[in-house]
Each structure stands twice: as C-alpha cells, then as structure tokens.
Amino acid sequence: MANDIPATPDASSSLAASGRRVFEIEARGLDAVAARIDGAFSAACELILAGRGRVVCTGMGKSGHIARKIAATLASTGTPAFYVHPGEAGHGDLGMITDADVLLALSYSGESDEVLMLLPVLKRQGNRLVAMTGRAASTLAREADVHLDVSVPTEACPLDLAPTSSTTASLAMGDALAVALLEARGFTADDFARSHPAGTLGRRLLLHIADVMHAGDEVPKVRETARLSEALVEMSRKRLGMTAIVDGQDRLLGLFTDGDLRRTLDDDHADLRNTLIAEVMTHAPKTIAPDRLAVEAAQLMEAHKINALLVVDEERRVVGALNIHDLLRARVV
C-alpha cells in the first residue's frame, strides 16, 4: 500500500519545512495582534468585570470551537462563562442567556449569519456585546459595544483558506482576556483548585491531613509501660509500620517504627519479650497537625526520609496516623 512506503529524505525535509513555515506564519500573526492590544482590550475587560451575569461565548465552525475553549478557560479562572451554539440558540437555547450576561461573539469575517441573527434579540434584551473579528468594518464589529481586532496578515494554509493563523490569534486573544480578568479579580491558586477538585492541583491544594489520615481505633498506640512485644502486636494489627507511645491522656511520648525494630534486632542484648518500649522508642518524632495540607505531609516525609507520620492536636494528643501509601492512594504524590 502507498501509505506503507517510507518517505524519502527529500520528502521528509520538505514536510519539516512546511511545519516550520506554519509556526513562522502564525508567530507573525500573533505579533500583529499583540501590537493591537490597546484601549479596546481594556474596555472589553472592564465590561466583563462590570457584568452581573456570565460571559456567553458563541461562534460558528472553527470560531465556535475556539469560543468553546475560551468559555472553558474563563470559567476555570474565575469568570463564569459557557458556550452557546448560535444555531441552537436560534431554536430555543437563547433562553439560557439572561439580560445580565455579556455576549462574546467570534466570527473572523464578522458576517456569520447564525451569529448575526441573534443580535436583535439580545440587543433588545439589553445584553452587552464583545465581538472578536478580523474585519473592523464588518456587521458584527459595528454592532458590538467593544470590538477586538484579531486580523492576521495571512493564514498558514498555503491556499489562504483554512482557518489557521486566524483561529490561533482568536485563541490567544481569549487567553489574554482570561488572564487579564484573573489578575484583576485577584484569582489565586486556591481558587483554581476549587474549580478543579479532580485534578492534581486540586488534590494538592484542597486535601487536608484529616481527609487521609487513619483515626480512632485505626491509630496504632501503646502506653509507655508496654513491653516491646506488645508494641509489635499493635504494629502488626494496625498495619501502618509504626506505633505511637502515649501517656494516660493520649499525649505523644515517642514513636516506634519498622526501622527502629530492625535496629533493635541488631542489638544482641535486646530482649524482644521483656524490653520496655520506652527504652527503644524514638523520642520527639516528626508530627503534623490534622488541619495541614496533605501535600505538606509528603514534603515532610521526603525531607526527613521517613515513610509515616503521627497526627497530633495542639495539646500533643495523638489523633491520627498516616504513611506514604495513604498519600499515594489519595494521589497527592
């Protein structure tokens, strides 16, 4: 089959050159649009910031795909937004748009019939319009409260037909709006995590020690009067590779781990049955509070080359325990 014939060196070189040319053309297009970031851009941001509702993004064809992505980026960075297909809007989905919403309409020609059809209804409803087009003299640009010019010198398509440079420019303009609005709102990493609870950042910023630790009867602990053999039974039963040593009020006195056990076994004079746990425990072990972030536990374990932590309250009472496997299961590390 023809597809199975490997490309010749000359053909490969030509393909690579075509790819590089696209990057060069689109980079020039982005430079041209960036040079036009001015008062209109600021006005668009101010209009959106003053809005009482959401940003409704719309567009047909390739512009519609870009509008959908812009809506997703806005929504995840502190500006409530959603995408409406202009064709569906003309058949009932206009009911999703309230008079408090701002419309962000994309059409490189500025003459998309499906988009223009919506304008009379939305204008009558009182919606403000930000248009993103490649023609300042187009109908959509003239009807807009704010027009953002995303015209590019040429498409990367050698036929100058397929939207390439123009869609890249529109996408970059949408990103510019999202970032400018993010900064204006004082949007933080914590805010971002709250809208991405299933993502890695969300888990790292929202998950606390209390969410992943073992608590209650699952926490391995023995009194300071216990013998080493009793501590080993407790460690085996709770399966965390350690046990806390506490006083009568559950206040932490020390810790005994699998590592401590190995060191004890190296001592020829150790009596596993009769040695008191207080004689072989680690004094002043590393601990963490239940209200700290789970990622802090991972950082503490890594810094001190340990695999487990006891969780204590303000009075040094042992309230929980966790090990590296708990953090792995929670996908914190």
GROMACS .gro file of C-alpha atoms in nm:
model
  333
    1MET     CA    1   0.000   0.000   0.000
    2ALA     CA    2   0.114   0.356  -0.070
    3ASN     CA    3   0.093   0.452   0.297
    4ASP     CA    4   0.346   0.183   0.382
    5ILE     CA    5   0.616   0.337   0.162
    6PRO     CA    6   0.859   0.532   0.382
    7ALA     CA    7   0.920   0.897   0.293
    8THR     CA    8   1.244   0.975   0.116
    9PRO     CA    9   1.495   1.208   0.287
   10ASP     CA   10   1.397   1.487   0.048
   11ALA     CA   11   1.028   1.436   0.122
   12SER     CA   12   1.090   1.434   0.498
   13SER     CA   13   1.287   1.757   0.470
   14SER     CA   14   1.005   1.916   0.274
   15LEU     CA   15   0.745   1.810   0.533
   16ALA     CA   16   0.955   1.951   0.818
   17ALA     CA   17   0.998   2.276   0.627
   18SER     CA   18   0.620   2.302   0.584
   19GLY     CA   19   0.574   2.253   0.956
   20ARG     CA   20   0.828   2.521   1.044
   21ARG     CA   21   0.669   2.761   0.798
   22VAL     CA   22   0.334   2.727   0.975
   23PHE     CA   23   0.494   2.823   1.307
   24GLU     CA   24   0.665   3.121   1.148
   25ILE     CA   25   0.346   3.248   0.982
   26GLU     CA   26   0.136   3.201   1.294
   27ALA     CA   27   0.400   3.369   1.511
   28ARG     CA   28   0.390   3.674   1.282
   29GLY     CA   29   0.012   3.672   1.310
   30LEU     CA   30   0.030   3.668   1.689
   31ASP     CA   31   0.280   3.955   1.687
   32ALA     CA   32   0.044   4.158   1.471
   33VAL     CA   33  -0.249   4.101   1.705
   34ALA     CA   34  -0.041   4.163   2.019
   35ALA     CA   35   0.056   4.504   1.879
   36ARG     CA   36  -0.315   4.596   1.875
   37ILE     CA   37  -0.379   4.523   2.242
   38ASP     CA   38  -0.497   4.868   2.345
   39GLY     CA   39  -0.791   5.055   2.491
   40ALA     CA   40  -1.043   4.825   2.325
   41PHE     CA   41  -0.896   4.529   2.508
   42SER     CA   42  -0.912   4.717   2.840
   43ALA     CA   43  -1.270   4.819   2.763
   44ALA     CA   44  -1.367   4.456   2.697
   45CYS     CA   45  -1.218   4.351   3.032
   46GLU     CA   46  -1.394   4.634   3.216
   47LEU     CA   47  -1.726   4.549   3.052
   48ILE     CA   48  -1.695   4.185   3.162
   49LEU     CA   49  -1.581   4.279   3.513
   50ALA     CA   50  -1.882   4.508   3.550
   51GLY     CA   51  -2.122   4.237   3.433
   52ARG     CA   52  -2.366   4.089   3.683
   53GLY     CA   53  -2.400   3.759   3.499
   54ARG     CA   54  -2.183   3.528   3.293
   55VAL     CA   55  -1.989   3.553   2.971
   56VAL     CA   56  -2.173   3.372   2.693
   57CYS     CA   57  -1.933   3.270   2.416
   58THR     CA   58  -2.060   3.187   2.070
   59GLY     CA   59  -1.934   3.127   1.718
   60MET     CA   60  -1.984   2.902   1.417
   61GLY     CA   61  -1.749   2.644   1.267
   62LYS     CA   62  -1.384   2.680   1.368
   63SER     CA   63  -1.469   3.002   1.551
   64GLY     CA   64  -1.720   2.802   1.751
   65HIS     CA   65  -1.452   2.556   1.860
   66ILE     CA   66  -1.234   2.847   1.975
   67ALA     CA   67  -1.528   3.011   2.152
   68ARG     CA   68  -1.597   2.688   2.339
   69LYS     CA   69  -1.236   2.670   2.457
   70ILE     CA   70  -1.238   3.037   2.562
   71ALA     CA   71  -1.553   2.975   2.768
   72ALA     CA   72  -1.383   2.681   2.942
   73THR     CA   73  -1.072   2.887   3.018
   74LEU     CA   74  -1.273   3.180   3.152
   75ALA     CA   75  -1.483   2.954   3.373
   76SER     CA   76  -1.178   2.784   3.522
   77THR     CA   77  -1.003   3.113   3.601
   78GLY     CA   78  -1.271   3.298   3.791
   79THR     CA   79  -1.501   3.436   3.520
   80PRO     CA   80  -1.826   3.235   3.497
   81ALA     CA   81  -1.880   3.151   3.131
   82PHE     CA   82  -2.039   2.898   2.899
   83TYR     CA   83  -2.068   2.830   2.527
   84VAL     CA   84  -2.389   2.851   2.325
   85HIS     CA   85  -2.407   2.721   1.968
   86PRO     CA   86  -2.560   3.004   1.761
   87GLY     CA   87  -2.766   2.763   1.552
   88GLU     CA   88  -2.915   2.601   1.861
   89ALA     CA   89  -2.963   2.944   2.019
   90GLY     CA   90  -3.198   3.034   1.733
   91HIS     CA   91  -3.406   2.728   1.817
   92GLY     CA   92  -3.458   2.776   2.189
   93ASP     CA   93  -3.119   2.796   2.358
   94LEU     CA   94  -3.145   3.177   2.371
   95GLY     CA   95  -3.344   3.107   2.685
   96MET     CA   96  -3.012   3.020   2.853
   97ILE     CA   97  -2.896   3.381   2.819
   98THR     CA   98  -3.020   3.633   3.076
   99ASP     CA   99  -3.014   4.011   3.050
  100ALA     CA  100  -2.725   4.017   3.299
  101ASP     CA  101  -2.492   3.821   3.069
  102VAL     CA  102  -2.222   3.958   2.838
  103LEU     CA  103  -2.200   3.806   2.490
  104LEU     CA  104  -1.856   3.728   2.345
  105ALA     CA  105  -1.911   3.654   1.975
  106LEU     CA  106  -1.641   3.519   1.744
  107SER     CA  107  -1.653   3.541   1.365
  108TYR     CA  108  -1.340   3.614   1.164
  109SER     CA  109  -1.544   3.751   0.872
  110GLY     CA  110  -1.781   3.928   1.109
  111GLU     CA  111  -2.066   3.820   0.883
  112SER     CA  112  -2.170   3.476   1.015
  113ASP     CA  113  -2.546   3.464   0.957
  114GLU     CA  114  -2.611   3.237   1.258
  115VAL     CA  115  -2.439   3.484   1.490
  116LEU     CA  116  -2.586   3.800   1.337
  117MET     CA  117  -2.935   3.651   1.364
  118LEU     CA  118  -2.906   3.655   1.743
  119LEU     CA  119  -2.810   4.020   1.778
  120PRO     CA  120  -3.154   4.188   1.751
  121VAL     CA  121  -3.299   3.966   2.023
  122LEU     CA  122  -3.001   4.010   2.254
  123LYS     CA  123  -2.981   4.384   2.191
  124ARG     CA  124  -3.349   4.417   2.278
  125GLN     CA  125  -3.286   4.215   2.595
  126GLY     CA  126  -3.010   4.457   2.692
  127ASN     CA  127  -2.706   4.231   2.660
  128ARG     CA  128  -2.367   4.392   2.604
  129LEU     CA  129  -2.162   4.256   2.314
  130VAL     CA  130  -1.788   4.200   2.277
  131ALA     CA  131  -1.701   4.094   1.922
  132MET     CA  132  -1.381   3.926   1.807
  133THR     CA  133  -1.340   3.953   1.429
  134GLY     CA  134  -1.078   4.003   1.159
  135ARG     CA  135  -1.270   4.287   0.990
  136ALA     CA  136  -1.329   4.613   1.173
  137ALA     CA  137  -1.582   4.718   0.908
  138SER     CA  138  -1.792   4.402   0.940
  139THR     CA  139  -2.150   4.397   1.063
  140LEU     CA  140  -2.061   4.216   1.386
  141ALA     CA  141  -1.780   4.462   1.464
  142ARG     CA  142  -2.007   4.762   1.404
  143GLU     CA  143  -2.283   4.622   1.624
  144ALA     CA  144  -2.050   4.543   1.915
  145ASP     CA  145  -2.006   4.752   2.226
  146VAL     CA  146  -1.638   4.658   2.207
  147HIS     CA  147  -1.456   4.517   1.905
  148LEU     CA  148  -1.134   4.317   1.936
  149ASP     CA  149  -0.940   4.308   1.610
  150VAL     CA  150  -0.779   3.965   1.559
  151SER     CA  151  -0.693   4.009   1.191
  152VAL     CA  152  -0.374   3.838   1.073
  153PRO     CA  153  -0.159   3.910   0.764
  154THR     CA  154  -0.224   3.565   0.618
  155GLU     CA  155  -0.344   3.218   0.705
  156ALA     CA  156  -0.081   2.947   0.745
  157CYS     CA  157  -0.278   2.743   0.494
  158PRO     CA  158  -0.095   2.783   0.158
  159LEU     CA  159  -0.436   2.828  -0.009
  160ASP     CA  160  -0.514   3.106   0.241
  161LEU     CA  161  -0.846   2.931   0.303
  162ALA     CA  162  -0.840   2.701   0.609
  163PRO     CA  163  -0.860   2.898   0.937
  164THR     CA  164  -0.515   2.854   1.091
  165SER     CA  165  -0.338   3.176   1.187
  166SER     CA  166  -0.674   3.342   1.248
  167THR     CA  167  -0.800   3.078   1.491
  168THR     CA  168  -0.465   3.080   1.673
  169ALA     CA  169  -0.493   3.458   1.708
  170SER     CA  170  -0.850   3.433   1.839
  171LEU     CA  171  -0.748   3.165   2.088
  172ALA     CA  172  -0.459   3.379   2.212
  173MET     CA  173  -0.690   3.680   2.248
  174GLY     CA  174  -0.925   3.467   2.456
  175ASP     CA  175  -0.635   3.357   2.676
  176ALA     CA  176  -0.529   3.721   2.713
  177LEU     CA  177  -0.878   3.815   2.829
  178ALA     CA  178  -0.889   3.526   3.076
  179VAL     CA  179  -0.551   3.609   3.228
  180ALA     CA  180  -0.619   3.983   3.250
  181LEU     CA  181  -0.952   3.914   3.422
  182LEU     CA  182  -0.788   3.657   3.651
  183GLU     CA  183  -0.534   3.913   3.767
  184ALA     CA  184  -0.797   4.186   3.803
  185ARG     CA  185  -1.008   3.962   4.025
  186GLY     CA  186  -0.713   3.855   4.241
  187PHE     CA  187  -0.780   3.492   4.148
  188THR     CA  188  -0.545   3.256   4.338
  189ALA     CA  189  -0.415   2.902   4.308
  190ASP     CA  190  -0.661   2.802   4.582
  191ASP     CA  191  -0.947   2.945   4.376
  192PHE     CA  192  -0.823   2.749   4.074
  193ALA     CA  193  -0.810   2.430   4.279
  194ARG     CA  194  -1.170   2.473   4.391
  195SER     CA  195  -1.283   2.462   4.028
  196HIS     CA  196  -1.054   2.165   3.957
  197PRO     CA  197  -1.115   1.931   4.253
  198ALA     CA  198  -1.048   1.619   4.043
  199GLY     CA  199  -0.719   1.748   3.907
  200THR     CA  200  -0.372   1.709   4.052
  201LEU     CA  201  -0.358   2.070   4.167
  202GLY     CA  202  -0.699   2.041   4.330
  203ARG     CA  203  -0.592   1.736   4.528
  204ARG     CA  204  -0.269   1.906   4.633
  205LEU     CA  205  -0.435   2.229   4.744
  206LEU     CA  206  -0.766   2.107   4.886
  207LEU     CA  207  -0.688   1.776   5.057
  208HIS     CA  208  -0.602   1.805   5.426
  209ILE     CA  209  -0.437   1.562   5.664
  210ALA     CA  210  -0.772   1.495   5.833
  211ASP     CA  211  -0.906   1.377   5.496
  212VAL     CA  212  -0.648   1.099   5.452
  213MET     CA  213  -0.529   1.002   5.800
  214HIS     CA  214  -0.628   0.694   5.999
  215ALA     CA  215  -0.824   0.790   6.309
  216GLY     CA  216  -0.992   0.634   6.613
  217ASP     CA  217  -0.925   0.265   6.663
  218GLU     CA  218  -0.716   0.256   6.342
  219VAL     CA  219  -0.436   0.455   6.508
  220PRO     CA  220  -0.161   0.227   6.650
  221LYS     CA  221  -0.062   0.331   7.001
  222VAL     CA  222   0.055   0.179   7.327
  223ARG     CA  223   0.129   0.314   7.673
  224GLU     CA  224   0.484   0.391   7.781
  225THR     CA  225   0.466   0.095   8.022
  226ALA     CA  226   0.406  -0.154   7.740
  227ARG     CA  227   0.668  -0.412   7.651
  228LEU     CA  228   0.827  -0.428   7.308
  229SER     CA  229   0.634  -0.746   7.229
  230GLU     CA  230   0.304  -0.565   7.292
  231ALA     CA  231   0.410  -0.283   7.063
  232LEU     CA  232   0.492  -0.532   6.788
  233VAL     CA  233   0.147  -0.688   6.820
  234GLU     CA  234  -0.011  -0.342   6.789
  235MET     CA  235   0.201  -0.262   6.482
  236SER     CA  236   0.103  -0.588   6.317
  237ARG     CA  237  -0.264  -0.537   6.393
  238LYS     CA  238  -0.284  -0.178   6.261
  239ARG     CA  239  -0.051  -0.236   5.961
  240LEU     CA  240   0.099   0.112   5.942
  241GLY     CA  241   0.457   0.012   6.013
  242MET     CA  242   0.469   0.206   6.339
  243THR     CA  243   0.306   0.270   6.673
  244ALA     CA  244   0.276   0.579   6.889
  245ILE     CA  245   0.378   0.566   7.253
  246VAL     CA  246   0.141   0.777   7.464
  247ASP     CA  247   0.068   0.863   7.825
  248GLY     CA  248  -0.266   0.823   8.004
  249GLN     CA  249  -0.410   1.128   7.826
  250ASP     CA  250  -0.302   1.010   7.479
  251ARG     CA  251  -0.026   1.271   7.468
  252LEU     CA  252   0.265   1.169   7.247
  253LEU     CA  253   0.580   1.046   7.418
  254GLY     CA  254   0.754   0.870   7.132
  255LEU     CA  255   0.735   0.658   6.820
  256PHE     CA  256   0.846   0.307   6.730
  257THR     CA  257   0.874   0.210   6.363
  258ASP     CA  258   0.980  -0.081   6.147
  259GLY     CA  259   1.316   0.092   6.120
  260ASP     CA  260   1.350   0.104   6.497
  261LEU     CA  261   1.268  -0.267   6.508
  262ARG     CA  262   1.547  -0.351   6.263
  263ARG     CA  263   1.792  -0.151   6.470
  264THR     CA  264   1.675  -0.326   6.786
  265LEU     CA  265   1.721  -0.667   6.627
  266ASP     CA  266   2.082  -0.575   6.551
  267ASP     CA  267   2.139  -0.545   6.926
  268ASP     CA  268   2.246  -0.887   7.056
  269HIS     CA  269   2.137  -0.791   7.407
  270ALA     CA  270   1.783  -0.689   7.316
  271ASP     CA  271   1.504  -0.890   7.476
  272LEU     CA  272   1.202  -0.864   7.249
  273ARG     CA  273   0.971  -1.007   7.511
  274ASN     CA  274   1.069  -0.807   7.821
  275THR     CA  275   1.224  -0.480   7.695
  276LEU     CA  276   1.003  -0.179   7.769
  277ILE     CA  277   0.901   0.014   7.458
  278ALA     CA  278   1.006   0.340   7.628
  279GLU     CA  279   1.366   0.215   7.622
  280VAL     CA  280   1.384   0.171   7.244
  281MET     CA  281   1.135   0.427   7.107
  282THR     CA  282   1.230   0.737   6.911
  283HIS     CA  283   1.185   1.047   7.122
  284ALA     CA  284   1.046   1.371   6.969
  285PRO     CA  285   0.938   1.219   6.634
  286LYS     CA  286   0.819   1.431   6.341
  287THR     CA  287   0.446   1.505   6.358
  288ILE     CA  288   0.185   1.706   6.172
  289ALA     CA  289  -0.145   1.874   6.259
  290PRO     CA  290  -0.477   1.749   6.115
  291ASP     CA  291  -0.559   2.085   5.953
  292ARG     CA  292  -0.242   2.095   5.744
  293LEU     CA  293  -0.245   2.014   5.374
  294ALA     CA  294  -0.176   1.654   5.276
  295VAL     CA  295   0.094   1.773   5.039
  296GLU     CA  296   0.282   1.912   5.341
  297ALA     CA  297   0.298   1.562   5.487
  298ALA     CA  298   0.453   1.439   5.162
  299GLN     CA  299   0.709   1.718   5.172
  300LEU     CA  300   0.791   1.643   5.538
  301MET     CA  301   0.836   1.273   5.468
  302GLU     CA  302   1.062   1.344   5.173
  303ALA     CA  303   1.273   1.598   5.360
  304HIS     CA  304   1.336   1.366   5.656
  305LYS     CA  305   1.344   1.037   5.464
  306ILE     CA  306   1.058   0.885   5.663
  307ASN     CA  307   0.753   0.690   5.550
  308ALA     CA  308   0.499   0.763   5.823
  309LEU     CA  309   0.374   1.045   6.044
  310LEU     CA  310   0.170   1.078   6.358
  311VAL     CA  311  -0.100   1.344   6.364
  312VAL     CA  312  -0.130   1.543   6.687
  313ASP     CA  313  -0.354   1.823   6.812
  314GLU     CA  314  -0.247   2.142   6.988
  315GLU     CA  315  -0.204   1.955   7.318
  316ARG     CA  316   0.016   1.687   7.156
  317ARG     CA  317  -0.260   1.427   7.180
  318VAL     CA  318  -0.236   1.165   6.908
  319VAL     CA  319  -0.545   1.196   6.687
  320GLY     CA  320  -0.433   1.018   6.371
  321ALA     CA  321  -0.160   0.849   6.171
  322LEU     CA  322  -0.071   0.814   5.805
  323ASN     CA  323   0.200   0.670   5.586
  324ILE     CA  324   0.325   0.723   5.234
  325HIS     CA  325   0.080   0.465   5.098
  326ASP     CA  326  -0.212   0.677   5.221
  327LEU     CA  327  -0.075   0.973   5.024
  328LEU     CA  328  -0.022   0.757   4.717
  329ARG     CA  329  -0.382   0.632   4.732
  330ALA     CA  330  -0.503   0.992   4.759
  331ARG     CA  331  -0.280   1.076   4.457
  332VAL     CA  332  -0.110   1.354   4.649
  333VAL     CA  333   0.230   1.216   4.543
   0.00000   0.00000   0.00000
